[in-house]
Amino acid sequence: MVTTAPAATASGKFAAFKDFCRKTWALTRPYFQSEEKWKARGLLLAIVLLNLAAVYMLVLLNEWNRVFYDAVQEKNQPVFWEQLGRFTYLAFAFIIIAVYRFYLTQLLEIRWRAWMTGHYLQRWLANKAFYQMELARYAPAGTQPATPDNPDQRIQEDLNLFTTYSISLSMGLLNAVVTLLSFVGILWSLSGPFAFTLGGSSFNIPGFMVWMAVLYCAVGSIITHYIGRPQIRLNFLQQRYEADFRHHLVRVREYSESIALDKGEAVERAQLDSRFSTVLANYLTLIRKQKNLIWFTNFFGQAAVVFPFIVAAPRFFSGAIQLGQLMQIASAFGRVQDSLSWFVDNYSNLAAWRATTDRLTSFEDSFRALTHTQQAQAAMNSVAVHASSGTLDTQDLTLALPTGSVLLAGLALHAEAGDTVLIKGPSGSGKSTLFRALAGIWPFSRGRTSLPANTMFIPQRPYFPNGSLRDALAYPQPAGSYSDEALRQALHDALLPQLGDRLDDEDAWSQKLSGGEQQRLAIARVLLKRPSWVFADEATSALDEAAEKTLYERLVAQVRQAGGALVSIAHRPAVAAFHDKQWELEKLPEGSPALYQLKETRL
C-alpha cells in the first residue's frame, strides 16, 4: 500500500498533464487548419527558420570568440583587426535576423488573435449562447453547464495572452533545443575529460563540462518548479479578480444616474473597494511567490556566469588550453546552460500561460456543454415559425425557472390576426418568461410554439447600441435600409419629434435618454419596421397616461393594418382598454405541479 499511493498520484498527474496538452492542442489547431492556414503556416515556418538562423549566428560568434581571444593573447594584430571586421558582418546579419524575427512573430500573434477573436465572438453570439450562459449562472450547481466568469475578458484579454505566450514560449523552447544541440557538441569537444582517483581506482569522465551543465540545470529546474508552482493558481485568480473589478466599474458607469439618484456612492465605493482589495490581496500573494522565485533564479543566473570559469580554470592555468579556448568554453557552457535553464528562466511566463490556457479551455468546455444542452433541449422544446399561418399557437408548453421550479405547465394558447391580448399577473409569475419562451430564447421550457414570422418583441429594457441615433433606431438592421424621412416620421409618431434632427449624433443613448424616451424610441422602431405581430412587455410603464394612450392607439392601428395582433404585458388598468382578450396568471395552491395557471377571459 505504501508504494501504490505515490504511483497512483504520479499516474493522476500524468493523466492531468496529458489532458491539458490535448486541450491546448485543441485550442491551437483550428487556426492552423482554417481558411488562413497557408498564411499562418508560412509565417510560422519563416519564424522557425529565422530562429534557426539566429542559433547558427551564435555558433559562428562562438567560434569567433576563440579566434579573437587567441589573437589577443598572442598579440597578433593583423588577426585582431581581421576578426573585428568579421564581427561587424556577423553582428549586422544577427541584427537583421533579430528584427525580422520580431516583426514576423508579432504579425503571426496579431493574425492568430484576430482569427481566434472572430471565432469565439461568432460562437458566443450564435444560438443565443451569450444569453444562455448568463442564465446558467442562476441555475443550481450541476443542473447546467459550468458558466465561465467574465466571458468578455476571456475573449478580449485571455485570447491576447494565449497567442502571445504560445508563440513566444514555443519559439523560445525551439531556440533552447536547437541551441543545446548546436553547442553541446562544441562544449563536449572543448571541455575534455575529467580524471580522478577514488578508492585506488582511476575514473575518467569524458565531456565533463556537459555533465556539469546538465546537473547544474536539472537541480535548478526542480527547485524552480517547487518554488514557483503556486503561481499558476494565483495567476488564474488574478485574471478573474481583475475582470470582476473592471466589470463592476462598467456597471457603475452604465447605471450612473440610478446610483446618483439613490445616493448609492458610498455603497458602490464599498463594493469597489472590496473587489479591489481582493485584487490587491491576491496580487500581493503572487508577488511574494514571485519574489521567492526571483531570489533563486537570480542566484542561479549569477552563479552560472562564473561556474564554467571555476571548472575550466585548472586546465587553463596548467597550460592545457589557451585564453581563446577558455572563452569559447565559457561561451559554449553559457549557451548550453541557457538552453537547459529555459524552464527556470521562463517559469513565471509558463505559469501565466498555464493559467490563461486553463481559463480558455474551461471557456471552450462551456461552449461544448452548452451545445450538448441545446441539442437535448431541442428535442423537448422547438419554436416553429410559420409565415403563412398568421396565428400564435402553443401545445403543451411548460415553463420552468433555472432553479427547476415549474412556473406554468401544459399551456395551450391561441391568438389570431386582429386579436389584442393583455397578459396580467402578479410580479414574478412568469409573464416575461412566457414572452421569452414564445420568442424561442428561454431554455428552461418544453413543448411546441408557432408564431408568425413578421414579429417584433419590445423588452422591458430596450437595448440601444452606442453610436448614431439612426443606428439605434434601425437596430438590428442597417440604418441605410431606411430613408431619413422614414426615420424622422417614426420618431414623430413615437412622440420624439425633437430627435428628428439628431439622426447623425453619436452618443450612449441608453444613458443619454430618460426612461420614457427610451421606451418611446423602442416603439419608434416598431412604427418604423411595421411588423404584423407585436409583443410589448411593459412598453409604456414610464410614460404618462396621455402619451401611453396615443402610442397604444398607434400600435393597435399598426398591427391591424398589417393584418396581425398585439400581445401586451402591463399592470396599468388604462392599458386594458386597448385589448379585447386577457390571459391572467393565477397562483396555484402549494403542492400543485406548477406555481401558476393561466386563465383566459374576454374584455
XYZ file of C-alpha atoms in Angstrom:
603
model
C 0.000 0.000 0.000
C 2.907 2.322 0.625
C 4.144 2.057 -2.958
C 0.732 2.221 -4.618
C -0.291 5.698 -3.491
C 2.688 7.564 -4.973
C 2.295 5.601 -8.197
C -1.375 6.491 -8.322
C -0.525 10.135 -7.657
C 2.104 10.150 -10.391
C -0.339 8.442 -12.747
C -3.004 11.040 -11.935
C -0.593 13.914 -12.561
C 0.463 12.410 -15.866
C -3.191 11.959 -16.897
C -3.937 15.577 -15.935
C -0.897 16.789 -17.896
C -1.919 14.685 -20.903
C -5.452 16.114 -20.741
C -4.032 19.647 -20.522
C -1.857 19.040 -23.596
C -4.838 17.659 -25.504
C -6.971 20.707 -24.670
C -4.130 23.096 -25.502
C -3.699 21.439 -28.889
C -7.464 21.709 -29.428
C -7.170 25.471 -28.846
C -4.141 25.827 -31.100
C -5.041 23.595 -34.054
C -8.141 25.338 -35.525
C -6.282 28.463 -36.716
C -3.600 26.471 -38.497
C -6.318 24.403 -40.218
C -8.606 27.348 -41.005
C -9.088 29.303 -44.215
C -5.928 31.217 -43.265
C -3.865 28.058 -42.787
C -1.338 28.729 -45.564
C -0.588 32.254 -44.368
C -0.370 31.011 -40.783
C 1.879 28.084 -41.647
C 4.039 30.237 -43.895
C 4.577 32.803 -41.136
C 5.299 30.064 -38.609
C 7.820 28.430 -40.961
C 9.529 31.778 -41.571
C 9.789 32.405 -37.825
C 11.217 28.927 -37.243
C 13.816 29.434 -39.980
C 14.791 32.826 -38.553
C 15.187 31.266 -35.109
C 17.397 28.563 -36.593
C 19.399 31.237 -38.398
C 19.816 33.131 -35.121
C 21.199 29.996 -33.450
C 23.578 29.468 -36.377
C 24.826 33.040 -35.913
C 25.507 32.264 -32.255
C 27.592 29.253 -33.310
C 29.629 31.481 -35.630
C 30.062 34.060 -32.866
C 31.229 31.322 -30.519
C 33.922 30.295 -32.997
C 34.783 33.970 -33.434
C 35.343 34.163 -29.653
C 38.107 31.542 -29.856
C 39.969 33.136 -32.766
C 39.627 36.681 -31.445
C 40.827 35.988 -27.894
C 43.653 33.780 -29.126
C 44.779 36.763 -31.241
C 44.597 38.974 -28.151
C 46.677 36.535 -26.114
C 49.252 36.122 -28.881
C 49.255 39.877 -29.634
C 48.544 39.063 -33.280
C 47.453 42.468 -34.556
C 46.511 41.531 -38.177
C 44.224 38.716 -36.989
C 42.815 41.021 -34.298
C 41.700 43.646 -36.857
C 40.552 40.983 -39.298
C 38.288 39.432 -36.632
C 36.897 42.822 -35.676
C 35.876 43.293 -39.300
C 34.334 39.817 -39.364
C 32.431 40.630 -36.191
C 30.875 43.628 -37.955
C 29.401 41.362 -40.655
C 28.225 38.785 -38.123
C 26.635 41.415 -35.871
C 24.896 43.118 -38.822
C 23.473 39.793 -40.026
C 22.336 38.946 -36.492
C 20.569 42.329 -36.189
C 18.687 41.780 -39.463
C 17.584 38.323 -38.327
C 16.504 39.648 -34.912
C 14.453 42.500 -36.404
C 12.545 40.335 -38.893
C 12.089 37.566 -36.346
C 10.433 40.109 -34.040
C 8.293 41.603 -36.828
C 7.024 38.296 -38.209
C 6.401 36.959 -34.701
C 4.255 39.982 -33.850
C 2.450 39.647 -37.186
C 1.615 35.997 -36.511
C 0.453 36.848 -32.983
C -1.954 39.564 -34.124
C -3.325 37.495 -37.013
C -3.839 34.498 -34.773
C -5.517 36.666 -32.153
C -7.757 38.293 -34.787
C -8.861 34.893 -36.087
C -9.488 33.456 -32.611
C -11.383 36.591 -31.543
C -13.662 36.333 -34.575
C -14.075 32.595 -33.992
C -15.100 32.998 -30.349
C -17.286 36.030 -30.992
C -19.188 34.035 -33.595
C -19.701 31.120 -31.195
C -20.576 33.382 -28.264
C -23.209 35.273 -30.230
C -24.582 32.282 -32.198
C -27.688 30.439 -30.977
C -28.098 32.912 -28.084
C -25.085 31.360 -26.310
C -24.223 34.684 -24.635
C -27.751 34.808 -23.188
C -27.949 31.194 -22.074
C -24.538 31.378 -20.404
C -25.806 34.223 -18.249
C -28.986 32.336 -17.404
C -26.960 29.303 -16.357
C -25.319 31.397 -13.637
C -28.632 31.318 -11.737
C -29.145 27.571 -12.029
C -28.273 25.216 -9.142
C -24.821 23.660 -9.357
C -24.762 20.595 -11.569
C -28.031 21.304 -13.391
C -26.497 23.429 -16.162
C -23.108 23.652 -17.917
C -20.375 25.348 -15.918
C -20.646 29.061 -16.609
C -17.391 30.932 -17.273
C -16.876 34.141 -15.360
C -16.434 37.304 -17.432
C -16.623 35.897 -20.982
C -15.814 39.389 -22.284
C -12.450 39.256 -20.501
C -11.698 35.802 -21.890
C -12.327 36.983 -25.433
C -10.533 40.321 -25.076
C -7.600 39.586 -22.763
C -7.131 35.830 -22.463
C -7.000 35.282 -26.224
C -4.359 38.000 -26.493
C -2.263 36.464 -23.719
C -2.705 32.947 -25.095
C -1.471 33.783 -28.588
C 1.392 35.928 -27.264
C 2.626 33.402 -24.730
C 2.087 30.402 -27.009
C 4.284 31.810 -29.762
C 6.946 33.361 -27.539
C 7.279 30.281 -25.319
C 7.211 27.764 -28.180
C 9.795 29.714 -30.164
C 11.871 30.117 -27.005
C 11.720 26.382 -26.418
C 12.689 25.742 -30.041
C 15.621 28.109 -29.656
C 16.670 26.364 -26.473
C 16.542 22.894 -28.043
C 18.384 23.912 -31.228
C 20.959 25.902 -29.243
C 21.515 22.907 -26.981
C 22.003 20.569 -29.939
C 24.333 23.067 -31.619
C 26.556 23.804 -28.627
C 26.578 20.571 -26.679
C 28.945 19.023 -29.214
C 31.208 22.086 -29.099
C 31.247 22.022 -25.298
C 31.864 18.258 -25.275
C 34.904 18.539 -27.528
C 36.325 21.578 -25.714
C 35.784 20.548 -22.099
C 37.989 17.448 -22.222
C 37.839 14.513 -19.781
C 37.875 14.762 -16.003
C 40.124 12.177 -14.328
C 40.113 11.346 -10.642
C 41.010 8.502 -8.310
C 38.634 7.014 -5.781
C 39.448 4.053 -3.530
C 42.541 3.173 -5.514
C 40.641 3.119 -8.810
C 41.041 5.688 -11.579
C 37.993 7.191 -13.297
C 37.767 9.270 -16.429
C 34.595 11.261 -17.256
C 34.540 12.495 -20.875
C 32.748 15.764 -21.666
C 32.861 16.765 -18.028
C 31.561 20.321 -18.629
C 28.470 18.947 -20.388
C 27.598 16.753 -17.425
C 28.176 19.625 -15.036
C 25.831 21.843 -17.074
C 23.161 19.123 -17.088
C 23.481 18.561 -13.344
C 23.507 22.293 -12.600
C 20.347 22.967 -14.642
C 18.484 19.833 -13.531
C 18.850 20.800 -9.893
C 17.838 24.388 -10.725
C 14.732 23.285 -12.665
C 13.486 21.037 -9.864
C 13.930 23.747 -7.248
C 12.295 26.337 -9.534
C 9.230 24.142 -10.032
C 8.642 23.690 -6.313
C 9.191 27.372 -5.570
C 7.097 28.703 -8.467
C 4.262 26.166 -8.705
C 1.739 28.257 -6.641
C 1.936 30.995 -9.292
C -0.256 29.010 -11.715
C -3.302 29.157 -9.443
C -2.557 32.735 -8.361
C -2.301 33.943 -11.977
C -5.623 32.265 -12.777
C -7.315 34.016 -9.855
C -5.642 37.353 -10.628
C -7.134 37.456 -14.114
C -10.559 36.629 -12.677
C -10.422 39.232 -9.893
C -9.185 41.930 -12.272
C -12.089 41.190 -14.619
C -14.614 41.277 -11.751
C -13.293 44.670 -10.646
C -13.399 46.056 -14.191
C -16.927 44.687 -14.710
C -18.236 46.492 -11.628
C -16.636 49.747 -12.776
C -18.513 49.397 -16.078
C -21.783 48.771 -14.212
C -21.299 51.953 -12.169
C -20.821 53.887 -15.404
C -23.873 52.274 -17.050
C -26.154 52.855 -14.057
C -24.661 56.199 -13.066
C -27.997 58.033 -12.971
C -29.758 55.415 -10.831
C -26.846 55.283 -8.412
C -26.742 59.083 -8.187
C -30.491 59.320 -7.542
C -30.291 56.650 -4.839
C -27.229 58.337 -3.323
C -25.520 54.981 -3.577
C -21.977 56.286 -3.980
C -20.897 55.012 -0.556
C -22.248 51.528 -1.269
C -20.615 51.395 -4.694
C -17.342 52.646 -3.196
C -17.529 49.879 -0.604
C -18.260 47.301 -3.340
C -15.390 48.558 -5.489
C -13.049 48.712 -2.503
C -13.963 45.137 -1.626
C -13.272 43.896 -5.161
C -10.063 45.878 -5.435
C -8.940 44.599 -2.028
C -9.356 41.087 -3.393
C -7.279 42.088 -6.426
C -4.562 43.534 -4.207
C -4.549 40.650 -1.737
C -4.130 38.066 -4.472
C -1.534 40.212 -6.248
C 0.491 40.668 -3.066
C 0.463 36.909 -2.556
C 1.517 36.472 -6.185
C 4.424 38.903 -5.967
C 5.613 37.275 -2.737
C 5.749 33.961 -4.567
C 7.459 35.672 -7.485
C 9.944 37.277 -5.085
C 10.905 33.846 -3.775
C 11.383 32.620 -7.327
C 13.419 35.685 -8.323
C 15.705 35.150 -5.315
C 16.560 31.730 -6.636
C 16.656 32.470 -10.390
C 18.945 35.462 -9.908
C 21.261 33.462 -7.687
C 21.143 30.663 -10.235
C 21.922 33.044 -13.122
C 24.753 34.874 -11.381
C 26.405 31.641 -10.291
C 26.221 30.399 -13.876
C 28.435 33.326 -15.012
C 31.484 32.181 -13.027
C 30.713 28.461 -12.833
C 32.382 27.485 -16.169
C 35.493 29.525 -15.343
C 35.814 27.788 -11.985
C 35.507 24.347 -13.571
C 37.803 25.086 -16.550
C 40.381 27.182 -14.619
C 42.652 24.236 -13.662
C 43.161 23.319 -17.336
C 43.838 26.960 -18.290
C 46.399 27.542 -15.534
C 48.077 24.236 -16.311
C 48.555 25.435 -19.905
C 46.317 22.737 -21.404
C 44.129 25.390 -23.051
C 44.658 28.987 -24.145
C 42.605 32.082 -23.351
C 40.613 31.772 -26.582
C 39.609 28.202 -25.728
C 38.720 29.248 -22.182
C 36.437 31.997 -23.524
C 34.960 29.608 -26.081
C 34.306 27.050 -23.335
C 32.661 29.741 -21.185
C 30.559 30.900 -24.128
C 29.522 27.353 -25.099
C 28.776 26.481 -21.486
C 26.668 29.631 -21.222
C 24.672 28.652 -24.308
C 24.161 25.091 -23.088
C 23.299 26.299 -19.608
C 20.863 28.897 -21.016
C 19.180 26.194 -23.082
C 18.886 23.792 -20.186
C 17.731 26.659 -17.935
C 14.868 27.622 -20.255
C 12.385 26.170 -17.765
C 13.962 28.123 -14.899
C 14.084 31.419 -16.804
C 10.527 31.169 -18.149
C 8.690 29.695 -15.181
C 6.709 32.864 -14.403
C 5.629 33.167 -18.037
C 4.778 29.464 -18.108
C 2.637 29.904 -15.007
C 0.781 32.850 -16.579
C 0.351 30.925 -19.847
C -0.961 27.872 -17.983
C -3.484 29.995 -16.093
C -4.636 31.685 -19.313
C -4.895 28.358 -21.124
C -6.922 26.866 -18.279
C -9.366 29.772 -18.489
C -9.744 29.354 -22.244
C -10.126 25.583 -22.075
C -12.858 25.992 -19.443
C -14.483 28.561 -21.777
C -14.257 26.014 -24.585
C -15.740 23.311 -22.326
C -18.670 25.586 -21.509
C -19.401 26.008 -25.247
C -19.360 22.243 -25.783
C -21.565 21.624 -22.750
C -23.955 24.353 -23.859
C -24.189 22.857 -27.352
C -24.981 19.460 -25.838
C -27.629 21.040 -23.593
C -29.177 22.938 -26.505
C -29.408 19.739 -28.539
C -31.087 17.961 -25.637
C -33.490 20.857 -25.135
C -34.269 20.994 -28.846
C -35.738 17.517 -28.589
C -38.183 18.794 -25.940
C -38.721 22.384 -26.979
C -38.876 23.763 -30.501
C -40.144 27.034 -31.898
C -41.545 26.643 -35.382
C -42.036 29.867 -37.363
C -44.845 29.669 -39.923
C -45.019 32.767 -42.063
C -48.348 31.862 -43.617
C -50.252 30.717 -40.541
C -50.970 34.178 -39.138
C -51.704 32.684 -35.712
C -49.971 32.127 -32.392
C -50.333 28.603 -31.031
C -48.700 26.633 -28.245
C -49.031 22.928 -27.485
C -48.319 21.557 -24.015
C -45.960 24.457 -23.262
C -44.266 24.160 -19.861
C -42.076 26.902 -18.403
C -39.600 26.461 -15.553
C -37.124 28.622 -13.682
C -33.356 27.987 -13.773
C -33.787 26.519 -10.281
C -36.089 23.822 -11.704
C -39.363 25.167 -10.266
C -42.222 24.909 -12.801
C -43.965 28.219 -13.413
C -46.610 27.151 -15.907
C -47.498 23.717 -17.221
C -49.435 22.411 -20.211
C -50.238 25.782 -21.796
C -52.404 25.693 -24.930
C -52.582 29.294 -26.128
C -54.181 30.599 -29.282
C -54.307 34.093 -30.772
C -55.064 35.091 -34.325
C -54.871 38.132 -36.554
C -56.895 41.037 -35.214
C -56.582 39.969 -31.567
C -55.271 42.292 -28.887
C -54.254 40.275 -25.827
C -53.365 41.597 -22.374
C -51.270 39.400 -20.062
C -51.731 40.124 -16.356
C -50.486 38.560 -13.173
C -48.540 39.236 -10.003
C -44.875 40.148 -10.229
C -42.684 37.071 -10.640
C -45.490 34.926 -12.041
C -43.712 34.357 -15.360
C -45.222 36.923 -17.735
C -41.872 37.997 -19.206
C -40.703 34.380 -19.146
C -43.711 33.461 -21.288
C -42.617 36.098 -23.813
C -39.091 34.648 -23.806
C -40.491 31.179 -24.488
C -42.664 32.498 -27.333
C -39.544 34.139 -28.796
C -37.675 30.827 -28.536
C -34.875 32.044 -26.272
C -35.915 30.519 -22.927
C -34.009 27.240 -22.467
C -35.949 26.028 -19.425
C -39.087 25.080 -21.321
C -40.580 22.298 -23.348
C -43.460 21.941 -25.760
C -44.140 23.491 -29.139
C -44.764 27.078 -30.124
C -45.591 28.519 -33.516
C -45.915 32.190 -34.322
C -45.899 34.354 -37.448
C -42.557 35.316 -38.921
C -43.073 39.084 -39.100
C -42.885 39.552 -35.332
C -41.233 42.079 -33.015
C -40.718 41.996 -29.261
C -40.375 45.127 -27.122
C -38.468 44.101 -23.967
C -38.742 45.797 -20.583
C -35.232 47.164 -21.002
C -34.692 48.010 -24.691
C -31.112 47.975 -25.932
C -29.596 50.809 -27.941
C -26.060 50.475 -29.301
C -23.654 53.329 -28.735
C -23.277 55.274 -31.959
C -25.503 57.363 -34.185
C -29.193 57.773 -33.414
C -30.139 56.373 -36.823
C -28.269 53.144 -35.962
C -30.023 52.943 -32.576
C -33.407 53.423 -34.251
C -32.866 50.914 -37.059
C -31.144 48.285 -34.858
C -30.515 45.464 -35.615
C -30.953 46.284 -39.299
C -28.565 48.647 -41.133
C -29.674 52.257 -40.919
C -29.210 52.529 -44.681
C -32.285 50.326 -45.118
C -34.490 53.303 -44.243
C -34.699 56.813 -45.614
C -34.188 59.846 -43.395
C -37.827 60.726 -43.975
C -38.977 57.325 -42.661
C -36.699 57.602 -39.628
C -37.945 61.092 -38.757
C -41.587 60.026 -39.271
C -41.120 57.112 -36.872
C -39.644 59.440 -34.259
C -42.507 61.881 -34.761
C -45.138 59.135 -34.427
C -43.426 57.919 -31.237
C -43.653 61.436 -29.738
C -39.942 62.164 -30.170
C -40.015 64.943 -32.802
C -37.162 66.753 -31.014
C -34.790 63.965 -32.052
C -35.619 64.217 -35.741
C -32.654 66.498 -36.466
C -30.183 64.397 -34.466
C -30.042 61.267 -36.611
C -26.284 61.580 -37.115
C -25.475 62.471 -33.499
C -23.409 59.790 -31.777
C -23.952 59.102 -28.096
C -24.572 56.458 -25.427
C -28.345 56.573 -25.916
C -29.132 54.146 -23.098
C -27.664 56.714 -20.725
C -28.461 59.920 -22.600
C -32.212 59.338 -22.866
C -34.646 59.194 -19.962
C -36.594 56.011 -19.250
C -39.680 57.376 -21.025
C -37.638 58.493 -24.032
C -36.052 55.060 -24.278
C -39.488 53.405 -24.304
C -40.695 55.805 -26.981
C -37.574 55.107 -29.058
C -38.266 51.363 -28.771
C -41.827 51.948 -30.003
C -40.423 54.130 -32.808
C -38.552 51.037 -34.013
C -41.849 49.172 -34.254
C -43.549 52.011 -36.108
C -40.551 52.186 -38.460
C -40.384 48.471 -39.265
C -44.147 47.819 -39.272
C -44.283 44.185 -38.084
C -47.612 42.371 -38.209
C -47.309 40.958 -34.675
C -46.015 42.944 -31.695
C -45.248 41.618 -28.198
C -44.869 44.523 -25.758
C -43.502 43.882 -22.254
C -44.330 46.899 -20.058
C -43.565 49.021 -23.107
C -45.174 52.211 -21.728
C -44.651 51.859 -17.959
C -42.520 55.028 -17.805
C -44.936 57.185 -19.815
C -47.724 59.485 -18.726
C -51.292 58.372 -19.450
C -51.754 60.727 -22.410
C -48.583 59.534 -24.144
C -49.433 55.919 -23.324
C -52.900 56.290 -24.838
C -51.542 57.879 -28.033
C -48.839 55.267 -28.533
C -51.130 52.299 -27.845
C -53.629 53.642 -30.347
C -50.879 53.811 -32.936
C -49.553 50.338 -32.090
C -53.038 48.800 -32.406
C -53.630 50.624 -35.684
C -50.227 49.481 -36.945
C -50.748 45.743 -36.286
C -54.299 45.734 -37.598
C -53.240 47.490 -40.757
C -50.504 44.838 -41.161
C -53.003 42.029 -40.537
C -51.509 40.971 -37.236
C -52.081 41.199 -33.492
C -50.806 42.882 -30.324
C -49.896 40.980 -27.150
C -49.050 43.153 -24.127
C -47.804 42.748 -20.591
C -48.992 45.641 -18.446
C -50.207 46.447 -14.952
C -51.990 49.754 -15.560
C -55.789 49.433 -15.803
C -55.889 52.032 -18.595
C -53.960 49.696 -20.913
C -56.763 47.110 -20.744
C -58.970 49.415 -22.834
C -56.804 48.671 -25.891
C -57.240 44.866 -25.617
C -60.163 42.536 -26.228
C -58.744 39.407 -24.584
C -56.968 38.789 -21.299
C -54.613 35.993 -20.172
C -54.311 36.201 -16.401
C -51.805 34.213 -14.351
C -53.238 32.973 -11.070
C -51.392 31.468 -8.123
C -51.982 27.735 -7.553
C -52.102 26.066 -4.125
C -48.909 24.584 -2.746
C -48.275 21.043 -3.945
C -49.631 21.727 -7.433
C -47.488 20.634 -10.413
C -46.901 24.320 -11.265
C -46.774 27.613 -9.402
C -49.322 29.383 -11.632
C -52.110 28.684 -14.089
C -53.352 30.797 -16.980
C -56.984 31.873 -17.240
C -58.396 33.395 -20.457
C -61.235 35.934 -20.426
C -62.816 38.356 -22.887
C -62.666 42.071 -22.136
